[in-house]
């Protein structure tokens, strides 16, 4: 293989919002509590960026995303007035919701079509442990795991993309970063990687206002992973 495709995962390959909402709803239903599960998932996710910013800025040493998610779960429970609704084991179980998210409909066929064209690996902010468990659940057939744990930092730091390419034994120009987020692709492009945009217009629900279309000069703009595979194969 002389090229690779590395992927953003949350939002690009898996529907984190639906998966987290469903498991949050189940967890609280067991306690006889009704919640707005999608609002709960959205709030939990909204704390993701600020938590990683502490690491990216150097204010905090690198810790795995699993730890940040667990801390953010406590903050979300507090924000919803649910501080004591779940005991510690139940909170730990709910934190594993991020390991159990459904893939978007085109993902399995698309990855199968891309596999003959290059190596496949996540370039996610997820830890290796989270990534492999999510891969098992969602059926993501990786050649290896790359991303934040290798660089001990979080995207969009260039080191995350460059360490992923290095782990695959490839120069950055031989690696295509695939994402549904324009800012992710902008950082990858600045780091010297090629780029592919795939819209996920329902990632944040019906009211989504960002990343509805490509907003940069990306190497590929595709409707789905299968469409991306067709475009890449046509160029080879």
PDB file of C-alpha atoms in Angstrom:
ATOM      1  CA  UNK A   1       0.000   0.000   0.000  1.00  0.00           C
ATOM      2  CA  UNK A   2       1.308   3.472  -0.822  1.00  0.00           C
ATOM      3  CA  UNK A   3      -1.497   5.512   0.651  1.00  0.00           C
ATOM      4  CA  UNK A   4      -3.909   5.566   3.556  1.00  0.00           C
ATOM      5  CA  UNK A   5      -7.229   6.987   4.636  1.00  0.00           C
ATOM      6  CA  UNK A   6      -7.489   8.190   8.201  1.00  0.00           C
ATOM      7  CA  UNK A   7     -10.845   9.157   9.650  1.00  0.00           C
ATOM      8  CA  UNK A   8     -12.491  11.405  12.119  1.00  0.00           C
ATOM      9  CA  UNK A   9     -14.847   9.033  13.934  1.00  0.00           C
ATOM     10  CA  UNK A  10     -17.376  10.853  16.148  1.00  0.00           C
ATOM     11  CA  UNK A  11     -19.845  12.377  13.707  1.00  0.00           C
ATOM     12  CA  UNK A  12     -18.090  11.254  10.535  1.00  0.00           C
ATOM     13  CA  UNK A  13     -18.403   7.487  10.946  1.00  0.00           C
ATOM     14  CA  UNK A  14     -20.727   7.074  13.923  1.00  0.00           C
ATOM     15  CA  UNK A  15     -23.878   8.835  15.087  1.00  0.00           C
ATOM     16  CA  UNK A  16     -22.732   9.855  18.557  1.00  0.00           C
ATOM     17  CA  UNK A  17     -25.840  11.948  19.306  1.00  0.00           C
ATOM     18  CA  UNK A  18     -28.355   9.141  18.821  1.00  0.00           C
ATOM     19  CA  UNK A  19     -26.163   6.549  20.509  1.00  0.00           C
ATOM     20  CA  UNK A  20     -25.451   8.604  23.605  1.00  0.00           C
ATOM     21  CA  UNK A  21     -29.059   9.821  23.889  1.00  0.00           C
ATOM     22  CA  UNK A  22     -30.463   6.290  23.727  1.00  0.00           C
ATOM     23  CA  UNK A  23     -28.116   4.985  26.396  1.00  0.00           C
ATOM     24  CA  UNK A  24     -28.670   7.993  28.644  1.00  0.00           C
ATOM     25  CA  UNK A  25     -32.423   7.499  28.339  1.00  0.00           C
ATOM     26  CA  UNK A  26     -32.065   3.825  29.247  1.00  0.00           C
ATOM     27  CA  UNK A  27     -29.842   4.581  32.236  1.00  0.00           C
ATOM     28  CA  UNK A  28     -32.273   7.058  33.737  1.00  0.00           C
ATOM     29  CA  UNK A  29     -35.374   5.036  32.898  1.00  0.00           C
ATOM     30  CA  UNK A  30     -33.959   2.264  35.085  1.00  0.00           C
ATOM     31  CA  UNK A  31     -33.988   4.808  37.920  1.00  0.00           C
ATOM     32  CA  UNK A  32     -37.542   5.918  37.147  1.00  0.00           C
ATOM     33  CA  UNK A  33     -36.343   9.280  35.838  1.00  0.00           C
ATOM     34  CA  UNK A  34     -37.439  10.898  32.585  1.00  0.00           C
ATOM     35  CA  UNK A  35     -34.987  13.209  30.827  1.00  0.00           C
ATOM     36  CA  UNK A  36     -34.677  15.016  27.511  1.00  0.00           C
ATOM     37  CA  UNK A  37     -32.096  12.532  26.286  1.00  0.00           C
ATOM     38  CA  UNK A  38     -30.952  14.479  23.235  1.00  0.00           C
ATOM     39  CA  UNK A  39     -30.456  17.654  25.281  1.00  0.00           C
ATOM     40  CA  UNK A  40     -28.455  15.588  27.755  1.00  0.00           C
ATOM     41  CA  UNK A  41     -26.277  14.201  24.954  1.00  0.00           C
ATOM     42  CA  UNK A  42     -25.810  17.651  23.422  1.00  0.00           C
ATOM     43  CA  UNK A  43     -24.744  19.172  26.726  1.00  0.00           C
ATOM     44  CA  UNK A  44     -22.308  16.342  27.432  1.00  0.00           C
ATOM     45  CA  UNK A  45     -20.797  16.795  23.975  1.00  0.00           C
ATOM     46  CA  UNK A  46     -20.606  20.599  24.386  1.00  0.00           C
ATOM     47  CA  UNK A  47     -18.046  20.129  27.166  1.00  0.00           C
ATOM     48  CA  UNK A  48     -15.789  18.057  24.890  1.00  0.00           C
ATOM     49  CA  UNK A  49     -13.973  20.947  23.219  1.00  0.00           C
ATOM     50  CA  UNK A  50     -13.300  23.023  26.347  1.00  0.00           C
ATOM     51  CA  UNK A  51     -11.937  19.961  28.170  1.00  0.00           C
ATOM     52  CA  UNK A  52      -9.515  19.214  25.332  1.00  0.00           C
ATOM     53  CA  UNK A  53      -8.499  22.884  25.145  1.00  0.00           C
ATOM     54  CA  UNK A  54      -6.859  22.532  28.554  1.00  0.00           C
ATOM     55  CA  UNK A  55      -4.595  19.847  27.109  1.00  0.00           C
ATOM     56  CA  UNK A  56      -4.004  21.613  23.801  1.00  0.00           C
ATOM     57  CA  UNK A  57      -3.007  24.816  25.583  1.00  0.00           C
ATOM     58  CA  UNK A  58      -0.600  23.014  27.898  1.00  0.00           C
ATOM     59  CA  UNK A  59      -2.621  23.921  30.982  1.00  0.00           C
ATOM     60  CA  UNK A  60      -3.122  20.213  31.644  1.00  0.00           C
ATOM     61  CA  UNK A  61      -1.021  17.180  30.806  1.00  0.00           C
ATOM     62  CA  UNK A  62      -2.547  14.778  28.302  1.00  0.00           C
ATOM     63  CA  UNK A  63      -5.228  12.491  29.676  1.00  0.00           C
ATOM     64  CA  UNK A  64      -7.284  10.071  27.608  1.00  0.00           C
ATOM     65  CA  UNK A  65     -10.640  11.146  26.267  1.00  0.00           C
ATOM     66  CA  UNK A  66     -12.283   8.470  28.401  1.00  0.00           C
ATOM     67  CA  UNK A  67     -11.240  10.471  31.480  1.00  0.00           C
ATOM     68  CA  UNK A  68     -12.482  13.760  30.042  1.00  0.00           C
ATOM     69  CA  UNK A  69     -15.825  12.178  29.128  1.00  0.00           C
ATOM     70  CA  UNK A  70     -16.224  10.867  32.671  1.00  0.00           C
ATOM     71  CA  UNK A  71     -15.465  14.265  34.190  1.00  0.00           C
ATOM     72  CA  UNK A  72     -17.848  15.924  31.750  1.00  0.00           C
ATOM     73  CA  UNK A  73     -20.555  13.426  32.647  1.00  0.00           C
ATOM     74  CA  UNK A  74     -20.409  14.601  36.269  1.00  0.00           C
ATOM     75  CA  UNK A  75     -20.719  18.205  35.081  1.00  0.00           C
ATOM     76  CA  UNK A  76     -23.667  17.313  32.862  1.00  0.00           C
ATOM     77  CA  UNK A  77     -25.454  15.510  35.669  1.00  0.00           C
ATOM     78  CA  UNK A  78     -25.007  18.589  37.825  1.00  0.00           C
ATOM     79  CA  UNK A  79     -26.289  20.888  35.080  1.00  0.00           C
ATOM     80  CA  UNK A  80     -29.471  18.787  34.829  1.00  0.00           C
ATOM     81  CA  UNK A  81     -29.932  18.642  38.604  1.00  0.00           C
ATOM     82  CA  UNK A  82     -29.156  14.927  38.606  1.00  0.00           C
ATOM     83  CA  UNK A  83     -26.018  14.867  40.785  1.00  0.00           C
ATOM     84  CA  UNK A  84     -27.169  11.880  42.847  1.00  0.00           C
ATOM     85  CA  UNK A  85     -29.407  10.159  40.309  1.00  0.00           C
ATOM     86  CA  UNK A  86     -26.769   7.560  39.383  1.00  0.00           C
ATOM     87  CA  UNK A  87     -24.227   5.873  41.606  1.00  0.00           C
ATOM     88  CA  UNK A  88     -20.581   5.605  40.583  1.00  0.00           C
ATOM     89  CA  UNK A  89     -20.878   2.198  38.838  1.00  0.00           C
ATOM     90  CA  UNK A  90     -23.890   3.436  36.873  1.00  0.00           C
ATOM     91  CA  UNK A  91     -21.982   6.573  35.862  1.00  0.00           C
ATOM     92  CA  UNK A  92     -19.026   4.480  34.733  1.00  0.00           C
ATOM     93  CA  UNK A  93     -21.396   2.305  32.699  1.00  0.00           C
ATOM     94  CA  UNK A  94     -23.020   5.340  31.099  1.00  0.00           C
ATOM     95  CA  UNK A  95     -19.588   6.756  30.249  1.00  0.00           C
ATOM     96  CA  UNK A  96     -19.075   3.698  28.071  1.00  0.00           C
ATOM     97  CA  UNK A  97     -21.879   4.963  25.845  1.00  0.00           C
ATOM     98  CA  UNK A  98     -19.097   6.514  23.745  1.00  0.00           C
ATOM     99  CA  UNK A  99     -17.863   2.990  22.999  1.00  0.00           C
ATOM    100  CA  UNK A 100     -21.289   1.886  21.752  1.00  0.00           C
ATOM    101  CA  UNK A 101     -22.358   4.170  18.924  1.00  0.00           C
ATOM    102  CA  UNK A 102     -24.071   3.177  15.656  1.00  0.00           C
ATOM    103  CA  UNK A 103     -22.306   3.634  12.337  1.00  0.00           C
ATOM    104  CA  UNK A 104     -23.926   5.757   9.643  1.00  0.00           C
ATOM    105  CA  UNK A 105     -25.598   3.627   6.929  1.00  0.00           C
ATOM    106  CA  UNK A 106     -22.890   4.027   4.271  1.00  0.00           C
ATOM    107  CA  UNK A 107     -19.912   3.294   6.509  1.00  0.00           C
ATOM    108  CA  UNK A 108     -19.494  -0.478   6.284  1.00  0.00           C
ATOM    109  CA  UNK A 109     -19.824  -0.672   2.503  1.00  0.00           C
ATOM    110  CA  UNK A 110     -17.712   2.446   2.079  1.00  0.00           C
ATOM    111  CA  UNK A 111     -14.850   1.132   4.193  1.00  0.00           C
ATOM    112  CA  UNK A 112     -14.970  -2.154   2.298  1.00  0.00           C
ATOM    113  CA  UNK A 113     -14.677  -0.245  -0.988  1.00  0.00           C
ATOM    114  CA  UNK A 114     -11.814   1.913   0.304  1.00  0.00           C
ATOM    115  CA  UNK A 115      -9.831  -0.997   1.756  1.00  0.00           C
ATOM    116  CA  UNK A 116      -8.245  -2.103  -1.579  1.00  0.00           C
ATOM    117  CA  UNK A 117      -7.206   1.514  -2.189  1.00  0.00           C
ATOM    118  CA  UNK A 118      -5.206   2.123   0.998  1.00  0.00           C
ATOM    119  CA  UNK A 119      -4.721   1.473   4.680  1.00  0.00           C
ATOM    120  CA  UNK A 120      -7.592   2.470   6.974  1.00  0.00           C
ATOM    121  CA  UNK A 121      -7.181   3.919  10.464  1.00  0.00           C
ATOM    122  CA  UNK A 122      -8.991   6.299  12.778  1.00  0.00           C
ATOM    123  CA  UNK A 123      -7.436   9.682  13.438  1.00  0.00           C
ATOM    124  CA  UNK A 124      -9.715  10.422  16.345  1.00  0.00           C
ATOM    125  CA  UNK A 125      -9.479  12.201  19.654  1.00  0.00           C
ATOM    126  CA  UNK A 126     -10.544   8.890  21.188  1.00  0.00           C
ATOM    127  CA  UNK A 127      -8.018   6.815  23.120  1.00  0.00           C
ATOM    128  CA  UNK A 128      -6.790   3.516  21.718  1.00  0.00           C
ATOM    129  CA  UNK A 129      -8.922   1.688  24.289  1.00  0.00           C
ATOM    130  CA  UNK A 130     -12.058   3.613  23.340  1.00  0.00           C
ATOM    131  CA  UNK A 131     -11.303   3.234  19.625  1.00  0.00           C
ATOM    132  CA  UNK A 132     -10.957  -0.534  19.668  1.00  0.00           C
ATOM    133  CA  UNK A 133     -14.101  -1.040  21.730  1.00  0.00           C
ATOM    134  CA  UNK A 134     -16.076   1.279  19.483  1.00  0.00           C
ATOM    135  CA  UNK A 135     -14.669  -0.497  16.432  1.00  0.00           C
ATOM    136  CA  UNK A 136     -15.899  -3.842  17.754  1.00  0.00           C
ATOM    137  CA  UNK A 137     -19.354  -2.447  18.499  1.00  0.00           C
ATOM    138  CA  UNK A 138     -19.836  -0.438  15.301  1.00  0.00           C
ATOM    139  CA  UNK A 139     -18.102  -2.870  12.951  1.00  0.00           C
ATOM    140  CA  UNK A 140     -15.221  -0.585  11.962  1.00  0.00           C
ATOM    141  CA  UNK A 141     -12.568  -2.780  10.389  1.00  0.00           C
ATOM    142  CA  UNK A 142      -9.308  -0.918  10.948  1.00  0.00           C
ATOM    143  CA  UNK A 143      -5.787  -1.838   9.874  1.00  0.00           C
ATOM    144  CA  UNK A 144      -4.433  -0.085  12.968  1.00  0.00           C
ATOM    145  CA  UNK A 145      -5.421   2.558  15.520  1.00  0.00           C
ATOM    146  CA  UNK A 146      -3.974   6.065  15.234  1.00  0.00           C
ATOM    147  CA  UNK A 147      -4.947   9.469  16.605  1.00  0.00           C
ATOM    148  CA  UNK A 148      -4.662  11.351  19.883  1.00  0.00           C
ATOM    149  CA  UNK A 149      -3.007   8.683  22.032  1.00  0.00           C
ATOM    150  CA  UNK A 150      -0.029   8.478  19.650  1.00  0.00           C
ATOM    151  CA  UNK A 151       0.562  12.213  19.767  1.00  0.00           C
ATOM    152  CA  UNK A 152      -0.452  12.645  23.420  1.00  0.00           C
ATOM    153  CA  UNK A 153      -2.475  15.636  22.275  1.00  0.00           C
ATOM    154  CA  UNK A 154      -5.773  16.455  20.601  1.00  0.00           C
ATOM    155  CA  UNK A 155      -6.820  17.569  17.152  1.00  0.00           C
ATOM    156  CA  UNK A 156      -6.499  20.044  15.558  1.00  0.00           C
ATOM    157  CA  UNK A 157      -2.877  19.994  16.742  1.00  0.00           C
ATOM    158  CA  UNK A 158      -0.779  19.069  13.706  1.00  0.00           C
ATOM    159  CA  UNK A 159       1.120  16.446  15.684  1.00  0.00           C
ATOM    160  CA  UNK A 160      -1.995  14.261  15.796  1.00  0.00           C
ATOM    161  CA  UNK A 161      -2.195  14.055  11.998  1.00  0.00           C
ATOM    162  CA  UNK A 162       1.558  13.781  11.477  1.00  0.00           C
ATOM    163  CA  UNK A 163       2.024  11.046  14.075  1.00  0.00           C
ATOM    164  CA  UNK A 164      -0.794   9.096  12.451  1.00  0.00           C
ATOM    165  CA  UNK A 165       0.947   9.272   9.070  1.00  0.00           C
ATOM    166  CA  UNK A 166       4.268   8.324  10.658  1.00  0.00           C
ATOM    167  CA  UNK A 167       2.709   5.302  12.356  1.00  0.00           C
ATOM    168  CA  UNK A 168       1.591   4.086   8.929  1.00  0.00           C
ATOM    169  CA  UNK A 169       5.076   4.582   7.486  1.00  0.00           C
ATOM    170  CA  UNK A 170       3.828   7.187   5.026  1.00  0.00           C
ATOM    171  CA  UNK A 171       4.604  10.789   4.193  1.00  0.00           C
ATOM    172  CA  UNK A 172       1.728  13.195   4.917  1.00  0.00           C
ATOM    173  CA  UNK A 173       0.972  13.674   1.221  1.00  0.00           C
ATOM    174  CA  UNK A 174       0.175   9.962   0.927  1.00  0.00           C
ATOM    175  CA  UNK A 175      -2.533  10.157   3.595  1.00  0.00           C
ATOM    176  CA  UNK A 176      -6.116  11.350   3.103  1.00  0.00           C
ATOM    177  CA  UNK A 177      -7.876  12.740   6.162  1.00  0.00           C
ATOM    178  CA  UNK A 178     -11.610  11.984   5.912  1.00  0.00           C
ATOM    179  CA  UNK A 179     -13.980  14.081   8.019  1.00  0.00           C
ATOM    180  CA  UNK A 180     -17.388  15.711   8.186  1.00  0.00           C
ATOM    181  CA  UNK A 181     -15.877  18.757   9.889  1.00  0.00           C
ATOM    182  CA  UNK A 182     -14.263  21.551   7.897  1.00  0.00           C
ATOM    183  CA  UNK A 183     -12.015  22.687  10.752  1.00  0.00           C
ATOM    184  CA  UNK A 184     -10.590  19.176  11.108  1.00  0.00           C
ATOM    185  CA  UNK A 185      -9.751  19.116   7.408  1.00  0.00           C
ATOM    186  CA  UNK A 186      -8.250  22.592   7.495  1.00  0.00           C
ATOM    187  CA  UNK A 187      -5.801  21.507  10.193  1.00  0.00           C
ATOM    188  CA  UNK A 188      -4.957  18.285   8.353  1.00  0.00           C
ATOM    189  CA  UNK A 189      -4.364  20.203   5.141  1.00  0.00           C
ATOM    190  CA  UNK A 190      -2.067  22.641   6.941  1.00  0.00           C
ATOM    191  CA  UNK A 191      -0.139  19.638   8.262  1.00  0.00           C
ATOM    192  CA  UNK A 192       0.409  18.462   4.667  1.00  0.00           C
ATOM    193  CA  UNK A 193      -2.228  15.743   4.363  1.00  0.00           C
ATOM    194  CA  UNK A 194      -4.770  15.372   1.587  1.00  0.00           C
ATOM    195  CA  UNK A 195      -8.389  15.841   2.543  1.00  0.00           C
ATOM    196  CA  UNK A 196     -11.872  14.447   1.912  1.00  0.00           C
ATOM    197  CA  UNK A 197     -15.136  15.994   3.096  1.00  0.00           C
ATOM    198  CA  UNK A 198     -18.301  13.963   3.656  1.00  0.00           C
ATOM    199  CA  UNK A 199     -21.333  15.855   5.001  1.00  0.00           C
ATOM    200  CA  UNK A 200     -23.244  14.502   7.988  1.00  0.00           C
ATOM    201  CA  UNK A 201     -26.029  17.048   8.044  1.00  0.00           C
ATOM    202  CA  UNK A 202     -27.875  15.355  10.928  1.00  0.00           C
ATOM    203  CA  UNK A 203     -24.912  14.929  13.277  1.00  0.00           C
ATOM    204  CA  UNK A 204     -26.281  17.618  15.602  1.00  0.00           C
ATOM    205  CA  UNK A 205     -29.940  16.998  14.827  1.00  0.00           C
ATOM    206  CA  UNK A 206     -32.415  18.841  12.651  1.00  0.00           C
ATOM    207  CA  UNK A 207     -31.183  22.266  13.691  1.00  0.00           C
ATOM    208  CA  UNK A 208     -27.586  21.762  12.567  1.00  0.00           C
ATOM    209  CA  UNK A 209     -26.088  24.954  11.145  1.00  0.00           C
ATOM    210  CA  UNK A 210     -22.413  24.089  10.595  1.00  0.00           C
ATOM    211  CA  UNK A 211     -20.570  21.686   8.289  1.00  0.00           C
ATOM    212  CA  UNK A 212     -23.542  21.365   5.971  1.00  0.00           C
ATOM    213  CA  UNK A 213     -21.228  21.649   2.984  1.00  0.00           C
ATOM    214  CA  UNK A 214     -17.554  21.777   2.064  1.00  0.00           C
ATOM    215  CA  UNK A 215     -16.006  25.105   2.997  1.00  0.00           C
ATOM    216  CA  UNK A 216     -12.441  24.588   1.812  1.00  0.00           C
ATOM    217  CA  UNK A 217     -10.420  23.500  -1.177  1.00  0.00           C
ATOM    218  CA  UNK A 218     -10.485  19.835  -0.240  1.00  0.00           C
ATOM    219  CA  UNK A 219      -9.052  17.125  -2.491  1.00  0.00           C
ATOM    220  CA  UNK A 220     -12.335  15.219  -2.438  1.00  0.00           C
ATOM    221  CA  UNK A 221     -15.905  16.199  -1.669  1.00  0.00           C
ATOM    222  CA  UNK A 222     -18.168  13.156  -1.564  1.00  0.00           C
ATOM    223  CA  UNK A 223     -21.772  12.354  -0.657  1.00  0.00           C
ATOM    224  CA  UNK A 224     -20.784   9.171   1.193  1.00  0.00           C
ATOM    225  CA  UNK A 225     -17.851   6.856   1.813  1.00  0.00           C
ATOM    226  CA  UNK A 226     -18.876   4.763  -1.171  1.00  0.00           C
ATOM    227  CA  UNK A 227     -18.883   7.889  -3.339  1.00  0.00           C
ATOM    228  CA  UNK A 228     -15.421   8.752  -2.008  1.00  0.00           C
ATOM    229  CA  UNK A 229     -14.164   5.282  -2.944  1.00  0.00           C
ATOM    230  CA  UNK A 230     -15.514   5.736  -6.485  1.00  0.00           C
ATOM    231  CA  UNK A 231     -13.756   9.080  -6.830  1.00  0.00           C
ATOM    232  CA  UNK A 232     -10.439   7.746  -5.536  1.00  0.00           C
ATOM    233  CA  UNK A 233     -10.601   4.661  -7.762  1.00  0.00           C
ATOM    234  CA  UNK A 234     -11.367   6.836 -10.796  1.00  0.00           C
ATOM    235  CA  UNK A 235      -8.208   8.883 -10.162  1.00  0.00           C
ATOM    236  CA  UNK A 236      -5.907   5.879  -9.700  1.00  0.00           C
TER     237      UNK A 236
END
